[in-house]
Amino acid sequence: MQKLAGQVAGSQYVPMDAVFANAPVAPCGPASIGDTLRQARLKHGWTLDSAAARTRIKRDYLEALEAMDPRGLPSRAYTIGYLRAYAGFLELNVTETVEQFKLEVECDTGRAQPTAPKKKREFKLPKGVIGAIVILGSVLAATSWYGVHITRTGAFAEAPDAATLLATPRPVVESSRAPDPAQIWAGLPSATAPEALVFTAISPVTLEVRDGSGRVLFAREMEAGASWRAPDEAGLEVSATDAGAVRVRSGAQDIGVLGNSGQILESLAMDNFVRNWRAARAEGASASGASAGR
């Protein structure tokens, strides 16, 4: 062994470990979008609670974004809206962040249980159903026989024939007064009835509208100028990533924006929103009339 060591020491042989001793360590791979969000937040010195308070986004959503856990996020369109707001808050490139998120998360987000193939249901009649069907058939048969028997025995023999019925004059019923036209048209909607609401995006925004039962009617990223007409029904609830970017119109009446610019809305009751707008409008009209009277 000493001889071999002497030969190696006296030759030009260089161990491979010495060649790559000072070589830089290559990274294992690009950081995920969740790691990028978490590192940007820690760089600013914010905790999840402080970031949630500043962005008005639920802490659970921020934690799920940083963990890249789609099971803790809402619908995909609404998640991307939250991601846009969070990336802009962390001073990241919003477009690149969203595109990387779409590449990494291939499945739809949402708290839905994983679907499994449905088992084929075997159709079996409950016990006793066949007997009940037999009994019901017997009752129907007995009833039919009884009706035929009563008819044949002359139960309707004293009934007048068709010629007698046609020869008998019918009494004339005269109406004491003509129908009131107001009652005829009372059930129709008036011309001044409120029309369905129309939502128009002033700037890019994610809008979600649910009906009174919680069913999602609309959930989409809207570009500036895009509009959507809601169904004419009560109990609508609206959520938006930027309340100041959505303008509401009822027919030809401009109700205004949903809220302040940059404000994140969650489940805003549109019935109360429209009611408050009408009350403010009526109060303004009465105040204008009172000042004119003076």
XYZ file of C-alpha atoms in Angstrom:
294
model
C 0.000 0.000 0.000
C 2.862 2.444 0.780
C 4.404 1.714 -2.619
C 1.099 2.398 -4.355
C 0.715 5.596 -2.406
C 4.211 6.678 -3.392
C 3.472 6.045 -7.057
C 0.307 8.112 -6.875
C 2.107 10.892 -5.041
C 4.956 10.989 -7.569
C 2.715 10.874 -10.642
C 0.489 13.490 -12.277
C -2.697 11.841 -10.988
C -5.182 14.268 -9.366
C -8.138 12.872 -7.378
C -11.598 13.787 -8.714
C -12.707 15.010 -5.288
C -10.004 17.668 -5.404
C -11.130 18.836 -8.851
C -14.749 19.466 -7.762
C -14.041 20.493 -4.180
C -14.808 24.160 -4.789
C -17.475 23.671 -7.473
C -20.814 25.364 -6.694
C -23.672 23.118 -5.684
C -26.366 23.056 -8.356
C -29.858 23.759 -7.134
C -32.242 20.845 -6.909
C -34.842 22.592 -9.082
C -36.892 25.766 -9.449
C -38.850 26.870 -6.420
C -42.591 26.276 -6.508
C -45.017 29.166 -6.544
C -45.868 28.418 -2.920
C -42.214 28.725 -1.882
C -41.932 31.979 -3.834
C -44.944 33.451 -2.027
C -43.696 32.330 1.376
C -40.160 33.658 0.812
C -41.524 37.013 -0.409
C -43.726 37.279 2.678
C -40.866 36.429 5.031
C -38.650 38.917 3.209
C -41.105 41.673 4.175
C -41.239 40.325 7.738
C -44.962 39.527 7.736
C -46.693 36.578 9.337
C -49.705 34.854 7.792
C -51.985 36.671 10.236
C -50.558 40.098 9.423
C -50.676 39.390 5.674
C -54.305 38.246 5.960
C -55.187 41.424 7.877
C -53.497 43.643 5.271
C -54.920 41.916 2.185
C -58.321 41.039 3.720
C -57.859 37.484 2.441
C -58.592 34.606 4.793
C -55.532 33.181 6.512
C -56.571 29.657 5.459
C -56.479 30.693 1.793
C -53.009 32.256 2.122
C -51.696 29.180 3.916
C -53.168 26.904 1.233
C -51.581 29.030 -1.520
C -48.152 28.830 0.092
C -48.562 25.081 0.690
C -49.917 24.552 -2.866
C -52.819 22.604 -1.387
C -55.823 22.925 -3.745
C -58.081 21.207 -1.208
C -57.987 24.300 1.022
C -58.850 26.773 -1.758
C -62.181 27.946 -3.222
C -63.148 27.638 -6.890
C -60.345 27.986 -9.444
C -61.460 31.374 -10.813
C -61.765 32.835 -7.347
C -58.415 31.318 -6.270
C -56.653 33.039 -9.170
C -58.232 36.325 -8.091
C -56.844 35.865 -4.579
C -53.458 34.922 -6.063
C -53.386 38.118 -8.132
C -54.108 40.244 -5.077
C -51.568 38.389 -2.901
C -48.799 38.513 -5.533
C -49.321 42.233 -6.055
C -49.243 42.771 -2.296
C -45.908 40.902 -2.086
C -44.525 42.994 -5.001
C -44.169 39.960 -7.283
C -44.807 39.792 -11.021
C -48.539 39.065 -11.056
C -48.715 37.663 -14.597
C -45.746 35.298 -14.165
C -47.030 34.185 -10.762
C -50.479 33.298 -12.128
C -49.055 31.467 -15.144
C -46.703 29.416 -12.946
C -49.599 28.581 -10.623
C -51.689 27.335 -13.573
C -48.796 25.116 -14.704
C -48.211 23.635 -11.259
C -51.857 23.123 -10.302
C -53.371 21.034 -13.073
C -56.527 20.063 -11.245
C -59.448 22.291 -10.313
C -59.365 23.772 -6.845
C -62.180 23.527 -4.326
C -63.102 21.634 -1.217
C -64.775 18.802 -3.131
C -64.295 15.204 -2.145
C -62.405 13.055 -4.686
C -64.769 11.446 -7.099
C -64.976 7.670 -7.171
C -66.723 5.430 -9.668
C -70.302 4.998 -8.688
C -71.374 1.494 -7.853
C -74.114 0.070 -9.943
C -77.301 0.025 -7.951
C -79.235 -3.166 -8.111
C -82.957 -2.653 -8.388
C -84.727 -4.888 -5.912
C -88.312 -4.696 -4.834
C -88.790 -4.432 -1.077
C -90.292 -7.347 0.722
C -94.080 -7.353 0.601
C -94.365 -5.146 -2.508
C -95.420 -8.032 -4.726
C -98.132 -8.980 -2.240
C -99.323 -5.368 -2.070
C -99.506 -5.224 -5.878
C -101.584 -8.394 -5.930
C -103.960 -7.010 -3.290
C -104.286 -3.681 -5.124
C -105.048 -5.496 -8.386
C -107.745 -7.524 -6.623
C -109.337 -4.371 -5.211
C -109.354 -2.681 -8.631
C -110.883 -5.760 -10.233
C -113.617 -5.936 -7.567
C -114.382 -2.243 -7.968
C -114.642 -2.560 -11.743
C -116.950 -5.567 -11.461
C -119.155 -3.744 -8.955
C -119.493 -0.709 -11.246
C -120.474 -2.866 -14.223
C -122.955 -4.824 -12.109
C -124.657 -1.652 -10.784
C -124.952 -0.250 -14.317
C -126.539 -3.434 -15.653
C -129.100 -3.635 -12.828
C -130.582 -0.252 -13.818
C -129.185 2.028 -11.135
C -129.393 4.910 -13.648
C -132.751 3.992 -15.099
C -134.464 7.106 -13.745
C -131.916 9.455 -15.283
C -133.285 11.596 -18.145
C -132.168 10.720 -21.626
C -130.134 12.964 -23.918
C -133.184 14.238 -25.869
C -134.861 15.426 -22.660
C -131.706 17.216 -21.534
C -131.393 19.006 -24.897
C -135.060 20.032 -24.935
C -134.953 21.599 -21.464
C -134.184 25.319 -21.733
C -131.149 26.437 -19.818
C -131.430 29.377 -17.394
C -129.841 32.563 -18.582
C -127.495 34.120 -16.071
C -127.117 37.835 -16.586
C -124.130 39.672 -15.212
C -125.093 42.541 -12.948
C -122.083 44.590 -14.025
C -119.249 44.550 -16.505
C -115.846 43.298 -15.305
C -113.488 45.919 -13.931
C -110.460 46.373 -16.292
C -108.288 47.124 -13.271
C -108.983 43.654 -11.881
C -108.230 42.021 -15.249
C -104.726 43.569 -15.441
C -104.016 43.411 -11.701
C -101.812 40.311 -11.920
C -99.434 41.666 -14.534
C -96.115 43.316 -13.532
C -96.067 47.084 -13.726
C -93.983 48.947 -16.255
C -91.902 50.419 -13.427
C -90.932 47.040 -11.935
C -87.189 46.727 -11.149
C -85.128 45.050 -13.833
C -82.416 42.446 -13.481
C -78.983 43.573 -12.295
C -76.094 43.921 -14.753
C -72.495 43.745 -13.496
C -69.794 45.501 -15.570
C -66.037 45.255 -14.898
C -64.246 48.613 -14.835
C -60.857 46.879 -14.531
C -59.802 43.184 -14.438
C -61.595 41.494 -11.530
C -62.819 38.076 -10.423
C -66.576 38.016 -9.795
C -68.656 35.264 -8.171
C -72.472 35.355 -7.859
C -74.572 32.825 -5.925
C -78.339 32.448 -5.618
C -80.320 32.201 -2.396
C -79.586 28.466 -2.063
C -75.821 28.965 -2.386
C -75.615 27.612 -5.955
C -72.913 29.321 -8.037
C -74.493 31.209 -10.948
C -71.360 32.981 -12.198
C -67.647 32.670 -11.329
C -65.185 34.104 -13.807
C -62.283 36.475 -14.345
C -63.717 39.518 -16.131
C -61.684 41.852 -18.311
C -62.318 45.605 -18.345
C -65.587 46.345 -20.145
C -67.038 42.839 -19.787
C -70.633 42.603 -18.508
C -72.876 39.884 -17.096
C -76.654 40.044 -16.558
C -77.887 38.291 -13.420
C -81.239 36.464 -13.344
C -84.170 38.473 -12.031
C -84.501 36.806 -8.634
C -84.059 37.712 -4.973
C -81.366 36.512 -2.578
C -78.307 37.024 -4.801
C -74.926 37.190 -3.035
C -71.853 38.678 -4.726
C -68.133 38.209 -4.008
C -65.367 40.103 -5.791
C -61.619 40.519 -5.508
C -61.970 44.290 -6.046
C -65.257 45.933 -5.070
C -64.321 49.188 -6.777
C -63.821 47.442 -10.126
C -67.451 46.286 -10.522
C -70.256 48.698 -11.488
C -73.902 47.656 -11.032
C -76.813 48.751 -13.219
C -80.537 48.026 -12.931
C -82.095 48.690 -16.318
C -81.196 52.278 -17.217
C -80.380 53.170 -13.593
C -76.706 53.250 -12.594
C -76.539 52.041 -8.984
C -72.774 52.498 -8.666
C -69.786 50.338 -7.724
C -69.948 47.554 -5.162
C -67.503 49.206 -2.755
C -64.138 50.871 -2.344
C -61.244 50.300 -4.727
C -59.102 47.333 -3.648
C -61.718 46.072 -1.172
C -62.315 42.303 -1.250
C -66.003 41.391 -0.966
C -67.387 38.141 0.364
C -71.100 37.273 0.112
C -72.531 40.788 -0.304
C -76.362 40.610 -0.203
C -77.557 42.450 -3.303
C -81.078 42.881 -1.908
C -79.704 45.053 0.901
C -77.350 46.842 -1.521
C -80.204 47.833 -3.857
C -82.485 48.697 -0.913
C -79.897 51.052 0.562
C -79.377 52.685 -2.839
C -83.107 53.312 -3.228
C -83.368 54.732 0.288
C -80.449 57.084 -0.335
C -81.953 58.143 -3.654
C -85.367 58.837 -2.095
C -83.748 60.805 0.724
C -81.784 62.866 -1.786
C -84.937 63.570 -3.809
C -86.876 64.700 -0.714
C -84.001 66.925 0.345
C -83.886 68.519 -3.131
C -87.647 69.095 -3.061
C -87.494 70.715 0.371
C -84.698 73.079 -0.692
C -86.590 74.000 -3.873
C -89.724 74.796 -1.829
C -87.805 77.310 0.227
